[in-house]
Coordinates of C-alpha atoms in Angstrom, one line a residue:
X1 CA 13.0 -31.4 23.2
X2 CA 13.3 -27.7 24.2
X3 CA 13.0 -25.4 26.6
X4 CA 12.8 -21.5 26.6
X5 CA 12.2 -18.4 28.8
X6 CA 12.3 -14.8 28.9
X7 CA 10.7 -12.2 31.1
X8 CA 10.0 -8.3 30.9
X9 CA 10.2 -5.7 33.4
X10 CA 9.5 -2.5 32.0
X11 CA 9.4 0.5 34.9
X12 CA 8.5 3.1 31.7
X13 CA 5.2 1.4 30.5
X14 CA 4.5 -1.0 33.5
X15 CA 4.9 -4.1 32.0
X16 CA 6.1 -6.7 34.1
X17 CA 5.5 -10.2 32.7
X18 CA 7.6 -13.5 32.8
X19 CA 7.5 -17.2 30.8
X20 CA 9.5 -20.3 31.3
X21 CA 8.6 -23.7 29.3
X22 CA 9.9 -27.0 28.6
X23 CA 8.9 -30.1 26.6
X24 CA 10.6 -33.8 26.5
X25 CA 8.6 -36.1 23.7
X26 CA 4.7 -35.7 23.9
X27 CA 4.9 -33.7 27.5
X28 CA 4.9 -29.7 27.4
X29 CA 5.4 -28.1 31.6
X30 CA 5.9 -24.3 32.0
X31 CA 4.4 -21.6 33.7
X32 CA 3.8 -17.8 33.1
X33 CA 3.0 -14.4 35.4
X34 CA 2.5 -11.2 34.6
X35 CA 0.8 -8.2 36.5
X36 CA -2.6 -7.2 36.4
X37 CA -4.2 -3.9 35.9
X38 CA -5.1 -4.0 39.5
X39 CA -1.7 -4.4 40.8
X40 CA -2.3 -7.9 41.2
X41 CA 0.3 -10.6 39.9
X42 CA -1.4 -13.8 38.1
X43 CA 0.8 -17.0 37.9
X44 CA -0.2 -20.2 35.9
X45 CA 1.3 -23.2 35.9
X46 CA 0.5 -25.9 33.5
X47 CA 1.3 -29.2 32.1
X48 CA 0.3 -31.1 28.9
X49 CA 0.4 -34.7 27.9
X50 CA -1.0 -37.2 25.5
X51 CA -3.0 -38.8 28.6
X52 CA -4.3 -36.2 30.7
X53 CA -4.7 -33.3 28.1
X54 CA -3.8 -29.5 29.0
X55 CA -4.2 -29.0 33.0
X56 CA -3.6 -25.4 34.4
X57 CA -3.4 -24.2 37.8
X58 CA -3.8 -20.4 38.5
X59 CA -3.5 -18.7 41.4
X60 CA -2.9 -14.8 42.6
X61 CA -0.6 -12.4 44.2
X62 CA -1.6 -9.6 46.4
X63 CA -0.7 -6.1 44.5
X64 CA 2.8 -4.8 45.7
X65 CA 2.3 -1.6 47.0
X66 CA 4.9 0.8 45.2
X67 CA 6.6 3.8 46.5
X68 CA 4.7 7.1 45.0
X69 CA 6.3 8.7 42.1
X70 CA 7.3 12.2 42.7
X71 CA 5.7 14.3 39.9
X72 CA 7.0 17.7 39.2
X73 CA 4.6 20.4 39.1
X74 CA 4.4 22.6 36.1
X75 CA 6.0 26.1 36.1
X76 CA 3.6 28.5 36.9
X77 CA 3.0 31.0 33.8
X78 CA 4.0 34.4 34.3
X79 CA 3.1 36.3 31.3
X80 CA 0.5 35.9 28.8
X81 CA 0.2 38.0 25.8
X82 CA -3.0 38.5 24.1
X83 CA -3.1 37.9 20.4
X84 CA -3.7 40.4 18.1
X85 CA -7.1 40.2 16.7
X86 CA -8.0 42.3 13.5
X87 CA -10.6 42.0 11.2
X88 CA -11.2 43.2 7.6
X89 CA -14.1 43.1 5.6
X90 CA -13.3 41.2 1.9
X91 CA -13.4 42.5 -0.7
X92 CA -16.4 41.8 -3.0
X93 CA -16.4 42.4 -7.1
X94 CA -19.0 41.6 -8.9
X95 CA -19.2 42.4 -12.6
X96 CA -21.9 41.4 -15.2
X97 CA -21.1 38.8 -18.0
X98 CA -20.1 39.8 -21.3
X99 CA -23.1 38.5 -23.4
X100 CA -21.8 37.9 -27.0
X101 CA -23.0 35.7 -30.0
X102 CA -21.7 35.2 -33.5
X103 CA -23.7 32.9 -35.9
X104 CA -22.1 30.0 -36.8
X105 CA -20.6 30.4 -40.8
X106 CA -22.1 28.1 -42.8
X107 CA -20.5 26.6 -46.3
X108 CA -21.5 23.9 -48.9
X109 CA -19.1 22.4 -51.5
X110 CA -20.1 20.1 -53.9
X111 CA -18.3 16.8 -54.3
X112 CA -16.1 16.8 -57.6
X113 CA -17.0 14.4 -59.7
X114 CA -15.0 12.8 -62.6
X115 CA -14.1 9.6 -64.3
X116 CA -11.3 8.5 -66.5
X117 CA -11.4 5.8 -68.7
X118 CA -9.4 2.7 -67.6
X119 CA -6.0 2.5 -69.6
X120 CA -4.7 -0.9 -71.1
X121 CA -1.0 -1.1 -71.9
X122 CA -0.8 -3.9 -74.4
X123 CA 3.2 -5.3 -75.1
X124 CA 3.6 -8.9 -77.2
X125 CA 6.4 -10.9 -77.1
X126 CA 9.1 -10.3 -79.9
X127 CA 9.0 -12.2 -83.3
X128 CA 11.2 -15.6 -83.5
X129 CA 13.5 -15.1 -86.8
X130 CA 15.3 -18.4 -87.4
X131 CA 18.1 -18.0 -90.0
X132 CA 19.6 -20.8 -92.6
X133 CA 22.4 -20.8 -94.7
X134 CA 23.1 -23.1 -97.6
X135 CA 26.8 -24.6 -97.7
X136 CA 28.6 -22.8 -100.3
X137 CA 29.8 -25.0 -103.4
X138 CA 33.1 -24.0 -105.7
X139 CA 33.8 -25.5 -108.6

């Protein structure tokens, strides 16, 4: 269930449009109006159930006729100043290119080229010495 409203009445921009609605279960009833370009005011009413679908009824309102707006004239202007105008001619330069070419310096080196012998450092394992003594004997 719910049930909502709201309405606008704007004298600035003209809007002037209002909505109520309400819904219990499956069934929706509300109605909305708002004013027409013409000055006419539309209002719908409607209803919406499971058995009879969406149903509106629309009808019309003859345009309210509003009290003119009072609209103030602009000041009339009293003095107008002409712009200055002025004109000079630009300025054109023109000067020629400087045309300059140097040849490119060309220069060959030939690769150097050596070899060296592979070097093989050789280092074997120390010598074992085992050692024996006899048992000394006195007599």
């Amino acid at each position: 269930q719910y049930s909502y409203s709201y309405s606008v009445n704007d004298a600035v921009t003209g809007d002037n449009k209002e909505q109520h609605e309400t819904r219990d279960g499956d069934v929706v009833s509300g109605s909305y109006s708002l004013v027409e370009a013409d000055g006419t005011r539309r209002i719908v009413d409607y209803t919406a159930d499971p058995i009879n679908g969406f149903n509106a009824q629309v009808h019309k309102e003859a345009a309210v006729a509003h009290a003119p707006v009072a609209v103030a004239a602009p000041a009339p202007v009293i003095r107008t100043v002409a712009p200055a105008i002025r004109y000079a001619a630009p300025t054109v330069r023109y000067a020629a290119p400087t045309v300059s070419y140097a040849a490119p310096t060309v220069r060959y080196a030939s690769p150097a080229i050596s070899y060296a012998a592979p070097s093989y450092a050789v280092a074997h394992a120390p010598v074992g010495v085992a050692g024996h003594s006899s048992p000394v004997l006195h007599l």
